[in-house]
Each structure stands twice: as C-alpha cells, then as structure tokens.
C-alpha cells in the first residue's frame, strides 16, 4: 500500500491534447506520478453533443479513480465546458480544469482587454471562456470567439507544421485578427501543439496563451495545501492509456514531452 501522497495524478483528454498540460505538470512537479488517459478512439469530442461528452467523461473518470488517483485534471476544454458538474459529482478527489486557468492567463497577458478565443465548437457554444473572463473581472463583450474544429484532427494526425494546417489556420484566424486582439487564448489543449504555426500566422503583436502553466501551478498549490505532494525523492513511473492507436500517442508524446514513452497501454471503455 503506497502513501496517498505518492498516488498518481490523473490527467485526461479526448486524445493527445492533454499532453500539453502533462508537460507543464511534469516540468513543475517532477516527482509526481502521472496516469494519462486519451480517448483516441472517440476523438474529437468538440463536435459531439453534450450528452455524449458527459457520458464519455464519466467513463474516463471512473477508469482513473480505479487507478487510485489523488487529483484529477480535466485537460480538455470541451469536457470542462460541458461536463464539469458530472465529473465533480463522481470524484471524491479534487478536480482541476483548464478554462478558468486559461481565462486567468489571458487577463494577465492582455493590455487592451481585446482577447481572441479559439476553441472547439462545443467550447465556443458553451460560452465558458466568456463566463470565466467575466467572473475574473474582464469585459467578456470585448472578446472575439472562433470555433476551429479542424485543428483537433490535424494535431492528432501530427500535422503540426504542415501546409494544410497553415492554410486552415489562416482561414480560421482571419476574422479574429481583423478585430485586433492583443491576446489569443488557445482554448483547446490540442492547439498548443500547433503553437509555432499559430504564432507565425497571428504575428508578433499577439500573445498566445494557454492553460498549461497555470494549471500546473494550481496543481502544486492544491496538493501542497492537502499535504499530498509526492516525496521529493520519489522516482515517478508514468502510465499512458489510450483507446486506439497507442503508437500515435507514443510518437507525438515522445516528440512533445522529450522523453521515451514505453508505457502506452491500449484499453477500451464503454460498449
Ligand atoms: N483537447 C480537447 C479540448 O481541449 C479537444 C476536444 C476535441 O476532442 O474536440 O477541447
């Protein structure tokens, strides 16, 4: 029986996008063990109905709770936007999510209050970022939102710097950039995988922000407050679970996390 402090942190997403949050958590908390879940068989979630996303989220949460996680990180804006009540109702352990963290990062970065938000259709439709910005004292009426549904499949394919991605990015970003934002929220955890390309297209006057660093800082604070930080000499062993194509997560993961990922397991959820 391990000490609860040395239990893993559960991080989950519809696919490979949550690796962007995982990297920030690994960098900030190198002694923490991580169990990652990416529902690669059913990605993308951002174009599915709230009912379906809620059902999938519940299945993932139950899977991770079985792994005795001490904290859950919803590393998917879409699940955070439409399924957070379901997730928190199921979880006896603390739950952190990406939307409030992204809103805080944007408010810290903006000078003009003109904030662009790019995200999946479900996240944009939910209005969750506008609500979080307003809750944090920003002016939501000055934000410009744009759904970018094709970015998730492009990132899953590993088309991180591909002419097709650039063409689509130009098309998606044009109406947002026309409103002169000084800050652009990457409101989907897949999008930071495309960050160099997006920065290139947005130009140097726009600051790109995502939730990863802020969520990692929240994780450290919550675990410290609960006395649940892993022992500093703990040598963590990370496990990655996917519902399809483990090699794809391994490939993107090794590239993005800069380390070998020997433990990518294939599992099935639901029917
Ligand atoms: N990474 C998820 C998010 O942050 C992607 C959603 C999807 O699967 O469409 O929203």
mmCIF file of C-alpha atoms and ligand atoms in Angstrom:
data_model
loop_
_atom_site.group_PDB
_atom_site.id
_atom_site.type_symbol
_atom_site.label_atom_id
_atom_site.label_comp_id
_atom_site.label_asym_id
_atom_site.label_seq_id
_atom_site.Cartn_x
_atom_site.Cartn_y
_atom_site.Cartn_z
ATOM 1 C CA UNK A 1 0.000 0.000 0.000
ATOM 2 C CA UNK A 2 1.659 3.301 -1.123
ATOM 3 C CA UNK A 3 1.197 6.576 0.791
ATOM 4 C CA UNK A 4 -1.650 8.676 -0.694
ATOM 5 C CA UNK A 5 0.916 11.410 -1.453
ATOM 6 C CA UNK A 6 2.654 9.019 -3.820
ATOM 7 C CA UNK A 7 -0.557 8.119 -5.622
ATOM 8 C CA UNK A 8 -0.727 9.390 -9.201
ATOM 9 C CA UNK A 9 -2.323 12.484 -10.674
ATOM 10 C CA UNK A 10 -4.921 11.589 -13.312
ATOM 11 C CA UNK A 11 -4.842 13.770 -16.428
ATOM 12 C CA UNK A 12 -7.326 13.231 -19.217
ATOM 13 C CA UNK A 13 -8.329 14.473 -22.630
ATOM 14 C CA UNK A 14 -10.145 13.250 -25.709
ATOM 15 C CA UNK A 15 -6.774 12.480 -27.314
ATOM 16 C CA UNK A 16 -3.211 13.747 -27.441
ATOM 17 C CA UNK A 17 -4.048 17.367 -26.495
ATOM 18 C CA UNK A 18 -3.799 16.796 -22.759
ATOM 19 C CA UNK A 19 -0.094 16.102 -23.239
ATOM 20 C CA UNK A 20 0.366 19.883 -23.401
ATOM 21 C CA UNK A 21 -0.888 20.091 -19.808
ATOM 22 C CA UNK A 22 1.024 16.953 -18.843
ATOM 23 C CA UNK A 23 4.288 18.515 -19.970
ATOM 24 C CA UNK A 24 3.728 21.576 -17.774
ATOM 25 C CA UNK A 25 2.851 19.384 -14.763
ATOM 26 C CA UNK A 26 5.921 17.182 -15.323
ATOM 27 C CA UNK A 27 8.163 20.244 -15.558
ATOM 28 C CA UNK A 28 6.781 21.861 -12.421
ATOM 29 C CA UNK A 29 6.326 18.704 -10.336
ATOM 30 C CA UNK A 30 8.945 16.186 -11.476
ATOM 31 C CA UNK A 31 8.360 13.833 -8.531
ATOM 32 C CA UNK A 32 4.671 13.365 -9.332
ATOM 33 C CA UNK A 33 3.496 10.183 -10.983
ATOM 34 C CA UNK A 34 1.014 10.727 -13.816
ATOM 35 C CA UNK A 35 -1.639 8.475 -15.232
ATOM 36 C CA UNK A 36 -2.739 9.927 -18.563
ATOM 37 C CA UNK A 37 -5.894 8.994 -20.418
ATOM 38 C CA UNK A 38 -6.555 9.942 -24.064
ATOM 39 C CA UNK A 39 -9.758 8.700 -25.676
ATOM 40 C CA UNK A 40 -8.130 8.421 -29.083
ATOM 41 C CA UNK A 41 -10.800 6.059 -30.463
ATOM 42 C CA UNK A 42 -13.545 8.631 -29.961
ATOM 43 C CA UNK A 43 -11.734 11.943 -30.501
ATOM 44 C CA UNK A 44 -12.869 14.613 -31.427
ATOM 45 C CA UNK A 45 -15.266 15.455 -28.611
ATOM 46 C CA UNK A 46 -15.679 19.102 -29.588
ATOM 47 C CA UNK A 47 -18.222 18.374 -32.304
ATOM 48 C CA UNK A 48 -20.297 15.902 -30.244
ATOM 49 C CA UNK A 49 -23.439 16.555 -28.204
ATOM 50 C CA UNK A 50 -23.157 17.497 -24.522
ATOM 51 C CA UNK A 51 -24.939 14.214 -23.612
ATOM 52 C CA UNK A 52 -22.270 12.153 -25.365
ATOM 53 C CA UNK A 53 -19.386 14.173 -23.929
ATOM 54 C CA UNK A 54 -20.859 13.772 -20.424
ATOM 55 C CA UNK A 55 -21.132 10.008 -20.877
ATOM 56 C CA UNK A 56 -17.559 9.699 -22.162
ATOM 57 C CA UNK A 57 -16.227 11.935 -19.381
ATOM 58 C CA UNK A 58 -17.936 9.802 -16.726
ATOM 59 C CA UNK A 59 -16.362 6.638 -18.166
ATOM 60 C CA UNK A 60 -12.896 8.181 -18.117
ATOM 61 C CA UNK A 61 -13.281 9.481 -14.558
ATOM 62 C CA UNK A 62 -14.324 6.036 -13.301
ATOM 63 C CA UNK A 63 -11.338 4.479 -15.067
ATOM 64 C CA UNK A 64 -8.903 6.931 -13.461
ATOM 65 C CA UNK A 65 -10.464 6.645 -9.998
ATOM 66 C CA UNK A 66 -9.840 2.893 -10.251
ATOM 67 C CA UNK A 67 -6.147 3.791 -10.639
ATOM 68 C CA UNK A 68 -6.319 5.490 -7.221
ATOM 69 C CA UNK A 69 -5.534 8.985 -8.454
ATOM 70 C CA UNK A 70 -5.214 11.665 -5.764
ATOM 71 C CA UNK A 71 -6.239 14.533 -8.065
ATOM 72 C CA UNK A 72 -7.945 14.788 -11.448
ATOM 73 C CA UNK A 73 -7.001 17.305 -14.128
ATOM 74 C CA UNK A 74 -9.560 17.818 -16.877
ATOM 75 C CA UNK A 75 -7.026 18.618 -19.612
ATOM 76 C CA UNK A 76 -9.778 19.097 -22.165
ATOM 77 C CA UNK A 77 -11.616 22.387 -22.536
ATOM 78 C CA UNK A 78 -14.583 20.664 -24.138
ATOM 79 C CA UNK A 79 -15.140 18.334 -21.180
ATOM 80 C CA UNK A 80 -14.521 21.221 -18.778
ATOM 81 C CA UNK A 81 -17.063 23.356 -20.669
ATOM 82 C CA UNK A 82 -19.871 20.817 -20.874
ATOM 83 C CA UNK A 83 -19.244 18.035 -18.321
ATOM 84 C CA UNK A 84 -17.656 19.582 -15.240
ATOM 85 C CA UNK A 85 -20.697 19.038 -12.955
ATOM 86 C CA UNK A 86 -20.753 15.338 -13.947
ATOM 87 C CA UNK A 87 -17.033 14.997 -13.293
ATOM 88 C CA UNK A 88 -17.038 16.721 -9.906
ATOM 89 C CA UNK A 89 -20.132 14.782 -8.793
ATOM 90 C CA UNK A 90 -18.336 11.499 -9.481
ATOM 91 C CA UNK A 91 -14.991 12.426 -7.978
ATOM 92 C CA UNK A 92 -14.079 12.094 -4.310
ATOM 93 C CA UNK A 93 -10.691 13.688 -5.125
ATOM 94 C CA UNK A 94 -10.082 17.351 -6.097
ATOM 95 C CA UNK A 95 -10.750 18.278 -9.727
ATOM 96 C CA UNK A 96 -8.821 20.953 -11.638
ATOM 97 C CA UNK A 97 -9.766 22.162 -15.085
ATOM 98 C CA UNK A 98 -8.341 24.285 -17.851
ATOM 99 C CA UNK A 99 -10.876 27.026 -18.612
ATOM 100 C CA UNK A 100 -10.557 29.189 -15.524
ATOM 101 C CA UNK A 101 -6.760 28.816 -15.768
ATOM 102 C CA UNK A 102 -6.813 29.936 -19.424
ATOM 103 C CA UNK A 103 -9.017 32.920 -18.638
ATOM 104 C CA UNK A 104 -6.678 34.000 -15.824
ATOM 105 C CA UNK A 105 -3.635 33.695 -18.090
ATOM 106 C CA UNK A 106 -5.315 35.809 -20.768
ATOM 107 C CA UNK A 107 -6.323 38.536 -18.332
ATOM 108 C CA UNK A 108 -2.775 38.650 -17.012
ATOM 109 C CA UNK A 109 -1.404 38.969 -20.558
ATOM 110 C CA UNK A 110 -3.781 41.467 -22.168
ATOM 111 C CA UNK A 111 -3.107 45.183 -22.233
ATOM 112 C CA UNK A 112 -6.137 46.259 -24.255
ATOM 113 C CA UNK A 113 -8.723 43.769 -22.966
ATOM 114 C CA UNK A 114 -9.250 42.650 -26.554
ATOM 115 C CA UNK A 115 -8.954 38.861 -26.219
ATOM 116 C CA UNK A 116 -9.436 36.330 -29.016
ATOM 117 C CA UNK A 117 -10.669 32.869 -28.074
ATOM 118 C CA UNK A 118 -10.187 29.904 -30.378
ATOM 119 C CA UNK A 119 -11.634 26.573 -29.265
ATOM 120 C CA UNK A 120 -13.795 23.649 -30.346
ATOM 121 C CA UNK A 121 -17.395 24.312 -31.422
ATOM 122 C CA UNK A 122 -18.759 22.920 -28.117
ATOM 123 C CA UNK A 123 -16.475 25.097 -26.015
ATOM 124 C CA UNK A 124 -17.299 28.233 -28.003
ATOM 125 C CA UNK A 125 -21.005 27.455 -27.904
ATOM 126 C CA UNK A 126 -20.936 26.896 -24.141
ATOM 127 C CA UNK A 127 -19.687 30.439 -23.545
ATOM 128 C CA UNK A 128 -17.492 29.030 -20.783
ATOM 129 C CA UNK A 129 -14.477 31.241 -21.558
ATOM 130 C CA UNK A 130 -16.566 34.419 -21.689
ATOM 131 C CA UNK A 131 -18.156 33.455 -18.367
ATOM 132 C CA UNK A 132 -14.743 32.767 -16.795
ATOM 133 C CA UNK A 133 -13.356 36.073 -18.103
ATOM 134 C CA UNK A 134 -16.356 37.950 -16.689
ATOM 135 C CA UNK A 135 -16.061 36.087 -13.350
ATOM 136 C CA UNK A 136 -12.427 37.183 -13.169
ATOM 137 C CA UNK A 137 -13.317 40.842 -13.765
ATOM 138 C CA UNK A 138 -12.677 41.056 -17.537
ATOM 139 C CA UNK A 139 -15.040 42.503 -20.142
ATOM 140 C CA UNK A 140 -16.457 39.488 -21.995
ATOM 141 C CA UNK A 141 -18.175 41.728 -24.545
ATOM 142 C CA UNK A 142 -14.742 42.698 -25.921
ATOM 143 C CA UNK A 143 -13.715 39.086 -26.635
ATOM 144 C CA UNK A 144 -13.829 37.535 -30.112
ATOM 145 C CA UNK A 145 -14.537 33.802 -30.318
ATOM 146 C CA UNK A 146 -13.982 31.421 -33.204
ATOM 147 C CA UNK A 147 -14.566 27.673 -33.409
ATOM 148 C CA UNK A 148 -11.738 25.813 -35.146
ATOM 149 C CA UNK A 149 -12.993 22.227 -35.494
ATOM 150 C CA UNK A 150 -10.314 21.045 -37.939
ATOM 151 C CA UNK A 151 -7.373 21.786 -35.636
ATOM 152 C CA UNK A 152 -8.001 18.732 -33.427
ATOM 153 C CA UNK A 153 -7.835 16.111 -36.212
ATOM 154 C CA UNK A 154 -4.812 17.907 -37.693
ATOM 155 C CA UNK A 155 -2.998 17.767 -34.345
ATOM 156 C CA UNK A 156 -3.999 14.114 -33.835
ATOM 157 C CA UNK A 157 -2.528 13.363 -37.278
ATOM 158 C CA UNK A 158 0.714 15.037 -36.262
ATOM 159 C CA UNK A 159 0.244 17.751 -38.930
ATOM 160 C CA UNK A 160 1.855 20.267 -36.603
ATOM 161 C CA UNK A 161 3.728 22.200 -39.256
ATOM 162 C CA UNK A 162 2.020 21.237 -42.473
ATOM 163 C CA UNK A 163 0.886 23.437 -45.390
ATOM 164 C CA UNK A 164 -2.703 22.193 -44.949
ATOM 165 C CA UNK A 165 -2.705 23.262 -41.302
ATOM 166 C CA UNK A 166 -1.296 26.661 -42.246
ATOM 167 C CA UNK A 167 -3.982 27.228 -44.856
ATOM 168 C CA UNK A 168 -6.749 26.308 -42.435
ATOM 169 C CA UNK A 169 -5.213 28.406 -39.656
ATOM 170 C CA UNK A 170 -5.155 31.439 -41.943
ATOM 171 C CA UNK A 171 -8.834 30.931 -42.730
ATOM 172 C CA UNK A 172 -9.855 30.462 -39.079
ATOM 173 C CA UNK A 173 -7.748 33.287 -37.680
ATOM 174 C CA UNK A 174 -8.624 35.966 -40.256
ATOM 175 C CA UNK A 175 -11.925 37.118 -38.653
ATOM 176 C CA UNK A 176 -10.371 37.042 -35.171
ATOM 177 C CA UNK A 177 -7.264 39.005 -36.182
ATOM 178 C CA UNK A 178 -9.462 41.540 -38.014
ATOM 179 C CA UNK A 179 -10.701 42.633 -34.555
ATOM 180 C CA UNK A 180 -7.144 43.413 -33.383
ATOM 181 C CA UNK A 181 -6.792 41.251 -30.282
ATOM 182 C CA UNK A 182 -3.530 41.614 -28.350
ATOM 183 C CA UNK A 183 -4.014 38.184 -26.736
ATOM 184 C CA UNK A 184 -5.260 34.905 -28.168
ATOM 185 C CA UNK A 185 -6.438 32.078 -25.927
ATOM 186 C CA UNK A 186 -5.636 28.619 -27.261
ATOM 187 C CA UNK A 187 -8.880 27.307 -25.767
ATOM 188 C CA UNK A 188 -8.337 23.676 -26.656
ATOM 189 C CA UNK A 189 -5.471 21.653 -25.253
ATOM 190 C CA UNK A 190 -4.618 20.337 -28.706
ATOM 191 C CA UNK A 191 -3.838 23.809 -30.024
ATOM 192 C CA UNK A 192 -0.526 24.389 -28.196
ATOM 193 C CA UNK A 193 0.824 21.524 -30.326
ATOM 194 C CA UNK A 194 0.303 23.933 -33.248
ATOM 195 C CA UNK A 195 1.684 26.923 -31.341
ATOM 196 C CA UNK A 196 4.691 27.799 -33.571
ATOM 197 C CA UNK A 197 2.486 27.771 -36.658
ATOM 198 C CA UNK A 198 -0.309 29.739 -34.934
ATOM 199 C CA UNK A 199 2.143 32.322 -33.593
ATOM 200 C CA UNK A 200 3.548 32.699 -37.061
ATOM 201 C CA UNK A 201 0.097 33.316 -38.511
ATOM 202 C CA UNK A 202 -1.075 35.604 -35.689
ATOM 203 C CA UNK A 203 2.054 37.752 -35.855
ATOM 204 C CA UNK A 204 4.349 39.043 -33.120
ATOM 205 C CA UNK A 205 1.899 41.624 -31.729
ATOM 206 C CA UNK A 206 -0.459 38.891 -30.462
ATOM 207 C CA UNK A 207 0.390 36.991 -27.271
ATOM 208 C CA UNK A 208 -0.711 33.376 -27.377
ATOM 209 C CA UNK A 209 -1.789 31.936 -24.028
ATOM 210 C CA UNK A 210 -2.891 28.520 -22.928
ATOM 211 C CA UNK A 211 -3.847 26.924 -19.632
ATOM 212 C CA UNK A 212 -0.962 24.548 -19.101
ATOM 213 C CA UNK A 213 1.370 26.585 -16.871
ATOM 214 C CA UNK A 214 -1.483 27.982 -14.761
ATOM 215 C CA UNK A 215 -2.973 24.508 -14.243
ATOM 216 C CA UNK A 216 0.425 23.148 -13.223
ATOM 217 C CA UNK A 217 0.734 25.959 -10.653
ATOM 218 C CA UNK A 218 -2.798 25.215 -9.377
ATOM 219 C CA UNK A 219 -1.866 21.550 -9.077
ATOM 220 C CA UNK A 220 1.149 22.348 -6.932
ATOM 221 C CA UNK A 221 -0.883 24.640 -4.672
ATOM 222 C CA UNK A 222 -3.797 22.212 -4.193
ATOM 223 C CA UNK A 223 -1.514 19.261 -3.460
ATOM 224 C CA UNK A 224 0.603 21.307 -1.047
ATOM 225 C CA UNK A 225 -2.499 22.526 0.802
ATOM 226 C CA UNK A 226 -3.765 18.965 1.116
ATOM 227 C CA UNK A 227 -0.357 17.620 2.202
ATOM 228 C CA UNK A 228 -0.373 15.426 -0.899
ATOM 229 C CA UNK A 229 2.816 16.443 -2.726
ATOM 230 C CA UNK A 230 4.844 13.350 -3.631
ATOM 231 C CA UNK A 231 8.101 12.776 -1.758
ATOM 232 C CA UNK A 232 10.836 14.819 -3.406
ATOM 233 C CA UNK A 233 12.956 11.678 -3.939
ATOM 234 C CA UNK A 234 10.004 9.822 -5.485
ATOM 235 C CA UNK A 235 11.012 8.436 -8.875
ATOM 236 C CA UNK A 236 7.762 8.549 -10.784
ATOM 237 C CA UNK A 237 6.660 5.978 -13.292
ATOM 238 C CA UNK A 238 4.129 7.389 -15.743
ATOM 239 C CA UNK A 239 1.402 5.397 -17.474
ATOM 240 C CA UNK A 240 -0.473 6.445 -20.583
ATOM 241 C CA UNK A 241 -3.800 4.861 -21.567
ATOM 242 C CA UNK A 242 -5.456 5.268 -24.945
ATOM 243 C CA UNK A 243 -8.488 3.702 -26.591
ATOM 244 C CA UNK A 244 -6.863 3.437 -30.043
ATOM 245 C CA UNK A 245 -3.566 3.745 -31.905
ATOM 246 C CA UNK A 246 -1.067 3.734 -28.998
ATOM 247 C CA UNK A 247 1.787 4.312 -31.453
ATOM 248 C CA UNK A 248 0.379 7.671 -32.459
ATOM 249 C CA UNK A 249 0.280 8.926 -28.868
ATOM 250 C CA UNK A 250 3.726 7.474 -28.320
ATOM 251 C CA UNK A 251 5.096 9.306 -31.381
ATOM 252 C CA UNK A 252 3.570 12.704 -30.606
ATOM 253 C CA UNK A 253 4.210 12.211 -26.894
ATOM 254 C CA UNK A 254 7.907 11.459 -27.319
ATOM 255 C CA UNK A 255 8.274 14.436 -29.598
ATOM 256 C CA UNK A 256 6.395 16.776 -27.331
ATOM 257 C CA UNK A 257 7.447 15.534 -23.889
ATOM 258 C CA UNK A 258 11.020 14.939 -24.993
ATOM 259 C CA UNK A 259 11.241 11.540 -23.329
ATOM 260 C CA UNK A 260 10.561 7.942 -24.306
ATOM 261 C CA UNK A 261 7.056 6.688 -23.504
ATOM 262 C CA UNK A 262 7.402 2.953 -23.016
ATOM 263 C CA UNK A 263 4.133 2.561 -21.116
ATOM 264 C CA UNK A 264 1.341 3.395 -23.511
ATOM 265 C CA UNK A 265 -1.469 0.903 -22.918
ATOM 266 C CA UNK A 266 -4.460 0.196 -25.139
ATOM 267 C CA UNK A 267 -7.779 -0.113 -23.263
ATOM 268 C CA UNK A 268 -11.445 0.023 -24.171
ATOM 269 C CA UNK A 269 -14.188 1.973 -22.456
ATOM 270 C CA UNK A 270 -17.959 1.827 -22.766
ATOM 271 C CA UNK A 271 -19.554 -0.635 -25.168
HETATM 272 N N1 LIG B 1 -8.295 18.848 -26.267
HETATM 273 C C1 LIG B 1 -9.730 18.971 -26.320
HETATM 274 C C2 LIG B 1 -10.152 20.356 -25.820
HETATM 275 O O1 LIG B 1 -9.377 20.968 -25.102
HETATM 276 C C3 LIG B 1 -10.123 18.577 -27.698
HETATM 277 C C4 LIG B 1 -11.529 18.446 -27.911
HETATM 278 C C5 LIG B 1 -11.923 17.513 -29.012
HETATM 279 O O2 LIG B 1 -11.734 16.304 -28.850
HETATM 280 O O3 LIG B 1 -12.523 18.011 -29.963
HETATM 281 O O4 LIG B 1 -11.210 20.840 -26.072
#
